[in-house]
Amino acid sequence: MAELHGYEPVGASLDTIRRSSEPGVKRLAQELPPVGATVDLVVGMVRAWDRKPWIWVDLTAPSPAED
């Protein structure tokens, strides 16, 4: 679960199982930031939801910068 500052009525999460093949998500899952940490993520998809919250944001992690 994630909190989107300024969009509190909207639900959000990063599904590390479904998105495990994405390089940024794989890196983030290996590092496991502590609970309550602020992490920069990217909107992967915005979906209408059939229950509250009515909007769900599917998050992903940016790929590591290539050198």
PDB file of N, CA and C in Angstrom:
ATOM      1  N   MET A   1       0.847  -1.184   0.000  1.00  0.00           N
ATOM      2  CA  MET A   1       0.000   0.000   0.000  1.00  0.00           C
ATOM      3  C   MET A   1       0.884   1.236   0.000  1.00  0.00           C
ATOM      4  N   ALA A   2       0.375   2.289  -0.587  1.00  0.00           N
ATOM      5  CA  ALA A   2       1.120   3.541  -0.658  1.00  0.00           C
ATOM      6  C   ALA A   2       0.167   4.695  -0.402  1.00  0.00           C
ATOM      7  N   GLU A   3       0.702   5.802   0.042  1.00  0.00           N
ATOM      8  CA  GLU A   3      -0.058   7.028   0.245  1.00  0.00           C
ATOM      9  C   GLU A   3       0.425   8.040  -0.784  1.00  0.00           C
ATOM     10  N   LEU A   4      -0.506   8.591  -1.535  1.00  0.00           N
ATOM     11  CA  LEU A   4      -0.170   9.613  -2.529  1.00  0.00           C
ATOM     12  C   LEU A   4      -0.451  10.967  -1.905  1.00  0.00           C
ATOM     13  N   HIS A   5       0.588  11.687  -1.518  1.00  0.00           N
ATOM     14  CA  HIS A   5       0.412  12.989  -0.866  1.00  0.00           C
ATOM     15  C   HIS A   5      -0.387  13.922  -1.771  1.00  0.00           C
ATOM     16  N   GLY A   6      -1.420  14.494  -1.219  1.00  0.00           N
ATOM     17  CA  GLY A   6      -2.291  15.392  -1.968  1.00  0.00           C
ATOM     18  C   GLY A   6      -3.451  14.671  -2.637  1.00  0.00           C
ATOM     19  N   TYR A   7      -3.441  13.330  -2.614  1.00  0.00           N
ATOM     20  CA  TYR A   7      -4.501  12.525  -3.229  1.00  0.00           C
ATOM     21  C   TYR A   7      -4.951  11.432  -2.257  1.00  0.00           C
ATOM     22  N   GLU A   8      -5.131  11.784  -0.992  1.00  0.00           N
ATOM     23  CA  GLU A   8      -5.422  10.816   0.040  1.00  0.00           C
ATOM     24  C   GLU A   8      -6.666   9.958  -0.201  1.00  0.00           C
ATOM     25  N   PRO A   9      -7.718  10.433  -0.880  1.00  0.00           N
ATOM     26  CA  PRO A   9      -8.864   9.540  -1.080  1.00  0.00           C
ATOM     27  C   PRO A   9      -8.616   8.452  -2.130  1.00  0.00           C
ATOM     28  N   VAL A  10      -7.475   8.495  -2.809  1.00  0.00           N
ATOM     29  CA  VAL A  10      -7.164   7.543  -3.873  1.00  0.00           C
ATOM     30  C   VAL A  10      -6.326   6.407  -3.289  1.00  0.00           C
ATOM     31  N   GLY A  11      -6.659   5.158  -3.637  1.00  0.00           N
ATOM     32  CA  GLY A  11      -5.863   4.016  -3.207  1.00  0.00           C
ATOM     33  C   GLY A  11      -4.673   3.823  -4.137  1.00  0.00           C
ATOM     34  N   ALA A  12      -3.578   3.271  -3.608  1.00  0.00           N
ATOM     35  CA  ALA A  12      -2.394   3.052  -4.427  1.00  0.00           C
ATOM     36  C   ALA A  12      -1.550   1.926  -3.846  1.00  0.00           C
ATOM     37  N   SER A  13      -0.854   1.212  -4.740  1.00  0.00           N
ATOM     38  CA  SER A  13       0.050   0.167  -4.283  1.00  0.00           C
ATOM     39  C   SER A  13       1.067  -0.159  -5.371  1.00  0.00           C
ATOM     40  N   LEU A  14       2.142  -0.784  -4.932  1.00  0.00           N
ATOM     41  CA  LEU A  14       3.164  -1.308  -5.820  1.00  0.00           C
ATOM     42  C   LEU A  14       3.116  -2.820  -5.671  1.00  0.00           C
ATOM     43  N   ASP A  15       2.713  -3.532  -6.709  1.00  0.00           N
ATOM     44  CA  ASP A  15       2.590  -4.985  -6.668  1.00  0.00           C
ATOM     45  C   ASP A  15       3.924  -5.596  -7.084  1.00  0.00           C
ATOM     46  N   THR A  16       4.754  -5.920  -6.100  1.00  0.00           N
ATOM     47  CA  THR A  16       6.092  -6.429  -6.403  1.00  0.00           C
ATOM     48  C   THR A  16       6.066  -7.837  -6.986  1.00  0.00           C
ATOM     49  N   ILE A  17       4.985  -8.570  -6.808  1.00  0.00           N
ATOM     50  CA  ILE A  17       4.890  -9.902  -7.403  1.00  0.00           C
ATOM     51  C   ILE A  17       4.518  -9.784  -8.879  1.00  0.00           C
ATOM     52  N   ARG A  18       3.464  -9.044  -9.177  1.00  0.00           N
ATOM     53  CA  ARG A  18       3.013  -8.907 -10.565  1.00  0.00           C
ATOM     54  C   ARG A  18       4.021  -8.152 -11.418  1.00  0.00           C
ATOM     55  N   ARG A  19       4.744  -7.207 -10.839  1.00  0.00           N
ATOM     56  CA  ARG A  19       5.692  -6.375 -11.584  1.00  0.00           C
ATOM     57  C   ARG A  19       7.147  -6.776 -11.326  1.00  0.00           C
ATOM     58  N   SER A  20       7.373  -7.982 -10.861  1.00  0.00           N
ATOM     59  CA  SER A  20       8.723  -8.403 -10.459  1.00  0.00           C
ATOM     60  C   SER A  20       9.733  -8.441 -11.599  1.00  0.00           C
ATOM     61  N   SER A  21       9.286  -8.497 -12.836  1.00  0.00           N
ATOM     62  CA  SER A  21      10.229  -8.534 -13.957  1.00  0.00           C
ATOM     63  C   SER A  21      10.741  -7.140 -14.344  1.00  0.00           C
ATOM     64  N   GLU A  22      10.134  -6.093 -13.807  1.00  0.00           N
ATOM     65  CA  GLU A  22      10.570  -4.730 -14.131  1.00  0.00           C
ATOM     66  C   GLU A  22      11.827  -4.398 -13.321  1.00  0.00           C
ATOM     67  N   PRO A  23      12.900  -3.910 -13.977  1.00  0.00           N
ATOM     68  CA  PRO A  23      14.175  -3.663 -13.279  1.00  0.00           C
ATOM     69  C   PRO A  23      14.060  -2.762 -12.054  1.00  0.00           C
ATOM     70  N   GLY A  24      13.290  -1.701 -12.131  1.00  0.00           N
ATOM     71  CA  GLY A  24      13.152  -0.791 -10.997  1.00  0.00           C
ATOM     72  C   GLY A  24      12.451  -1.436  -9.820  1.00  0.00           C
ATOM     73  N   VAL A  25      11.428  -2.237 -10.095  1.00  0.00           N
ATOM     74  CA  VAL A  25      10.693  -2.928  -9.037  1.00  0.00           C
ATOM     75  C   VAL A  25      11.574  -4.002  -8.411  1.00  0.00           C
ATOM     76  N   LYS A  26      12.308  -4.733  -9.241  1.00  0.00           N
ATOM     77  CA  LYS A  26      13.213  -5.770  -8.738  1.00  0.00           C
ATOM     78  C   LYS A  26      14.249  -5.167  -7.790  1.00  0.00           C
ATOM     79  N   ARG A  27      14.818  -4.025  -8.173  1.00  0.00           N
ATOM     80  CA  ARG A  27      15.810  -3.336  -7.337  1.00  0.00           C
ATOM     81  C   ARG A  27      15.189  -2.900  -6.012  1.00  0.00           C
ATOM     82  N   LEU A  28      14.004  -2.298  -6.077  1.00  0.00           N
ATOM     83  CA  LEU A  28      13.331  -1.820  -4.871  1.00  0.00           C
ATOM     84  C   LEU A  28      12.988  -2.979  -3.933  1.00  0.00           C
ATOM     85  N   ALA A  29      12.527  -4.103  -4.487  1.00  0.00           N
ATOM     86  CA  ALA A  29      12.176  -5.268  -3.667  1.00  0.00           C
ATOM     87  C   ALA A  29      13.405  -5.843  -2.975  1.00  0.00           C
ATOM     88  N   GLN A  30      14.564  -5.747  -3.586  1.00  0.00           N
ATOM     89  CA  GLN A  30      15.792  -6.260  -2.980  1.00  0.00           C
ATOM     90  C   GLN A  30      16.281  -5.337  -1.855  1.00  0.00           C
ATOM     91  N   GLU A  31      16.061  -4.026  -2.007  1.00  0.00           N
ATOM     92  CA  GLU A  31      16.514  -3.060  -1.008  1.00  0.00           C
ATOM     93  C   GLU A  31      15.581  -2.966   0.190  1.00  0.00           C
ATOM     94  N   LEU A  32      14.293  -3.231   0.003  1.00  0.00           N
ATOM     95  CA  LEU A  32      13.271  -3.157   1.042  1.00  0.00           C
ATOM     96  C   LEU A  32      13.425  -1.954   1.964  1.00  0.00           C
ATOM     97  N   PRO A  33      12.951  -0.788   1.511  1.00  0.00           N
ATOM     98  CA  PRO A  33      13.010   0.402   2.368  1.00  0.00           C
ATOM     99  C   PRO A  33      12.174   0.185   3.632  1.00  0.00           C
ATOM    100  N   PRO A  34      12.520   0.857   4.726  1.00  0.00           N
ATOM    101  CA  PRO A  34      11.767   0.674   5.971  1.00  0.00           C
ATOM    102  C   PRO A  34      10.336   1.217   5.852  1.00  0.00           C
ATOM    103  N   VAL A  35       9.459   0.684   6.665  1.00  0.00           N
ATOM    104  CA  VAL A  35       8.073   1.153   6.712  1.00  0.00           C
ATOM    105  C   VAL A  35       8.071   2.643   7.034  1.00  0.00           C
ATOM    106  N   GLY A  36       7.292   3.404   6.283  1.00  0.00           N
ATOM    107  CA  GLY A  36       7.193   4.847   6.489  1.00  0.00           C
ATOM    108  C   GLY A  36       8.174   5.650   5.658  1.00  0.00           C
ATOM    109  N   ALA A  37       9.073   4.973   4.936  1.00  0.00           N
ATOM    110  CA  ALA A  37      10.048   5.679   4.099  1.00  0.00           C
ATOM    111  C   ALA A  37       9.337   6.319   2.905  1.00  0.00           C
ATOM    112  N   THR A  38       9.875   7.424   2.436  1.00  0.00           N
ATOM    113  CA  THR A  38       9.370   8.062   1.225  1.00  0.00           C
ATOM    114  C   THR A  38      10.176   7.535   0.055  1.00  0.00           C
ATOM    115  N   VAL A  39       9.477   7.005  -0.948  1.00  0.00           N
ATOM    116  CA  VAL A  39      10.115   6.399  -2.110  1.00  0.00           C
ATOM    117  C   VAL A  39       9.516   7.018  -3.363  1.00  0.00           C
ATOM    118  N   ASP A  40      10.357   7.383  -4.327  1.00  0.00           N
ATOM    119  CA  ASP A  40       9.855   7.911  -5.600  1.00  0.00           C
ATOM    120  C   ASP A  40       9.407   6.754  -6.483  1.00  0.00           C
ATOM    121  N   LEU A  41       8.127   6.777  -6.863  1.00  0.00           N
ATOM    122  CA  LEU A  41       7.560   5.760  -7.743  1.00  0.00           C
ATOM    123  C   LEU A  41       6.920   6.426  -8.943  1.00  0.00           C
ATOM    124  N   VAL A  42       6.520   5.629  -9.908  1.00  0.00           N
ATOM    125  CA  VAL A  42       5.935   6.112 -11.155  1.00  0.00           C
ATOM    126  C   VAL A  42       4.545   5.496 -11.293  1.00  0.00           C
ATOM    127  N   VAL A  43       3.600   6.260 -11.808  1.00  0.00           N
ATOM    128  CA  VAL A  43       2.256   5.736 -12.048  1.00  0.00           C
ATOM    129  C   VAL A  43       2.326   4.765 -13.224  1.00  0.00           C
ATOM    130  N   GLY A  44       1.932   3.517 -12.960  1.00  0.00           N
ATOM    131  CA  GLY A  44       1.913   2.507 -14.009  1.00  0.00           C
ATOM    132  C   GLY A  44       0.560   2.446 -14.698  1.00  0.00           C
ATOM    133  N   MET A  45      -0.509   2.632 -13.925  1.00  0.00           N
ATOM    134  CA  MET A  45      -1.864   2.571 -14.475  1.00  0.00           C
ATOM    135  C   MET A  45      -2.823   3.175 -13.461  1.00  0.00           C
ATOM    136  N   VAL A  46      -3.866   3.829 -13.935  1.00  0.00           N
ATOM    137  CA  VAL A  46      -4.941   4.344 -13.082  1.00  0.00           C
ATOM    138  C   VAL A  46      -6.195   3.575 -13.470  1.00  0.00           C
ATOM    139  N   ARG A  47      -6.846   2.981 -12.465  1.00  0.00           N
ATOM    140  CA  ARG A  47      -8.017   2.147 -12.741  1.00  0.00           C
ATOM    141  C   ARG A  47      -9.220   2.600 -11.932  1.00  0.00           C
ATOM    142  N   ALA A  48     -10.389   2.453 -12.536  1.00  0.00           N
ATOM    143  CA  ALA A  48     -11.630   2.624 -11.778  1.00  0.00           C
ATOM    144  C   ALA A  48     -11.778   1.370 -10.936  1.00  0.00           C
ATOM    145  N   TRP A  49     -12.293   1.521  -9.733  1.00  0.00           N
ATOM    146  CA  TRP A  49     -12.396   0.417  -8.782  1.00  0.00           C
ATOM    147  C   TRP A  49     -13.857   0.240  -8.435  1.00  0.00           C
ATOM    148  N   ASP A  50     -14.299  -0.970  -8.168  1.00  0.00           N
ATOM    149  CA  ASP A  50     -15.718  -1.205  -7.882  1.00  0.00           C
ATOM    150  C   ASP A  50     -16.063  -1.058  -6.406  1.00  0.00           C
ATOM    151  N   ARG A  51     -15.130  -0.568  -5.618  1.00  0.00           N
ATOM    152  CA  ARG A  51     -15.383  -0.316  -4.194  1.00  0.00           C
ATOM    153  C   ARG A  51     -14.536   0.872  -3.754  1.00  0.00           C
ATOM    154  N   LYS A  52     -14.774   1.349  -2.544  1.00  0.00           N
ATOM    155  CA  LYS A  52     -13.993   2.495  -2.074  1.00  0.00           C
ATOM    156  C   LYS A  52     -12.579   2.058  -1.772  1.00  0.00           C
ATOM    157  N   PRO A  53     -11.563   2.809  -2.113  1.00  0.00           N
ATOM    158  CA  PRO A  53     -11.612   4.046  -2.892  1.00  0.00           C
ATOM    159  C   PRO A  53     -11.991   3.747  -4.342  1.00  0.00           C
ATOM    160  N   TRP A  54     -12.666   4.673  -4.972  1.00  0.00           N
ATOM    161  CA  TRP A  54     -13.206   4.451  -6.312  1.00  0.00           C
ATOM    162  C   TRP A  54     -12.131   4.483  -7.391  1.00  0.00           C
ATOM    163  N   ILE A  55     -10.975   5.011  -7.068  1.00  0.00           N
ATOM    164  CA  ILE A  55      -9.869   5.064  -8.025  1.00  0.00           C
ATOM    165  C   ILE A  55      -8.663   4.381  -7.386  1.00  0.00           C
ATOM    166  N   TRP A  56      -7.980   3.540  -8.158  1.00  0.00           N
ATOM    167  CA  TRP A  56      -6.791   2.857  -7.674  1.00  0.00           C
ATOM    168  C   TRP A  56      -5.630   3.160  -8.612  1.00  0.00           C
ATOM    169  N   VAL A  57      -4.481   3.517  -8.051  1.00  0.00           N
ATOM    170  CA  VAL A  57      -3.286   3.825  -8.829  1.00  0.00           C
ATOM    171  C   VAL A  57      -2.306   2.667  -8.652  1.00  0.00           C
ATOM    172  N   ASP A  58      -1.985   2.032  -9.761  1.00  0.00           N
ATOM    173  CA  ASP A  58      -1.023   0.935  -9.788  1.00  0.00           C
ATOM    174  C   ASP A  58       0.363   1.558 -10.020  1.00  0.00           C
ATOM    175  N   LEU A  59       1.233   1.445  -9.023  1.00  0.00           N
ATOM    176  CA  LEU A  59       2.529   2.092  -9.080  1.00  0.00           C
ATOM    177  C   LEU A  59       3.615   1.146  -9.591  1.00  0.00           C
ATOM    178  N   THR A  60       4.677   1.723 -10.132  1.00  0.00           N
ATOM    179  CA  THR A  60       5.863   0.978 -10.523  1.00  0.00           C
ATOM    180  C   THR A  60       7.071   1.808 -10.135  1.00  0.00           C
ATOM    181  N   ALA A  61       8.237   1.219 -10.165  1.00  0.00           N
ATOM    182  CA  ALA A  61       9.467   1.930  -9.799  1.00  0.00           C
ATOM    183  C   ALA A  61      10.250   2.243 -11.063  1.00  0.00           C
ATOM    184  N   PRO A  62      10.851   3.437 -11.116  1.00  0.00           N
ATOM    185  CA  PRO A  62      11.652   3.779 -12.287  1.00  0.00           C
ATOM    186  C   PRO A  62      12.852   2.840 -12.402  1.00  0.00           C
ATOM    187  N   SER A  63      13.262   2.569 -13.614  1.00  0.00           N
ATOM    188  CA  SER A  63      14.456   1.750 -13.841  1.00  0.00           C
ATOM    189  C   SER A  63      15.676   2.506 -13.357  1.00  0.00           C
ATOM    190  N   PRO A  64      16.672   1.769 -12.868  1.00  0.00           N
ATOM    191  CA  PRO A  64      17.917   2.440 -12.451  1.00  0.00           C
ATOM    192  C   PRO A  64      18.532   3.167 -13.642  1.00  0.00           C
ATOM    193  N   ALA A  65      19.166   4.296 -13.371  1.00  0.00           N
ATOM    194  CA  ALA A  65      19.816   5.063 -14.446  1.00  0.00           C
ATOM    195  C   ALA A  65      20.951   4.238 -15.043  1.00  0.00           C
ATOM    196  N   GLU A  66      20.995   4.235 -16.354  1.00  0.00           N
ATOM    197  CA  GLU A  66      22.057   3.487 -17.028  1.00  0.00           C
ATOM    198  C   GLU A  66      23.270   4.384 -17.165  1.00  0.00           C
ATOM    199  N   ASP A  67      24.436   3.841 -16.855  1.00  0.00           N
ATOM    200  CA  ASP A  67      25.689   4.607 -16.948  1.00  0.00           C
ATOM    201  C   ASP A  67      26.306   4.483 -18.321  1.00  0.00           C
TER     202      ASP A  67
END
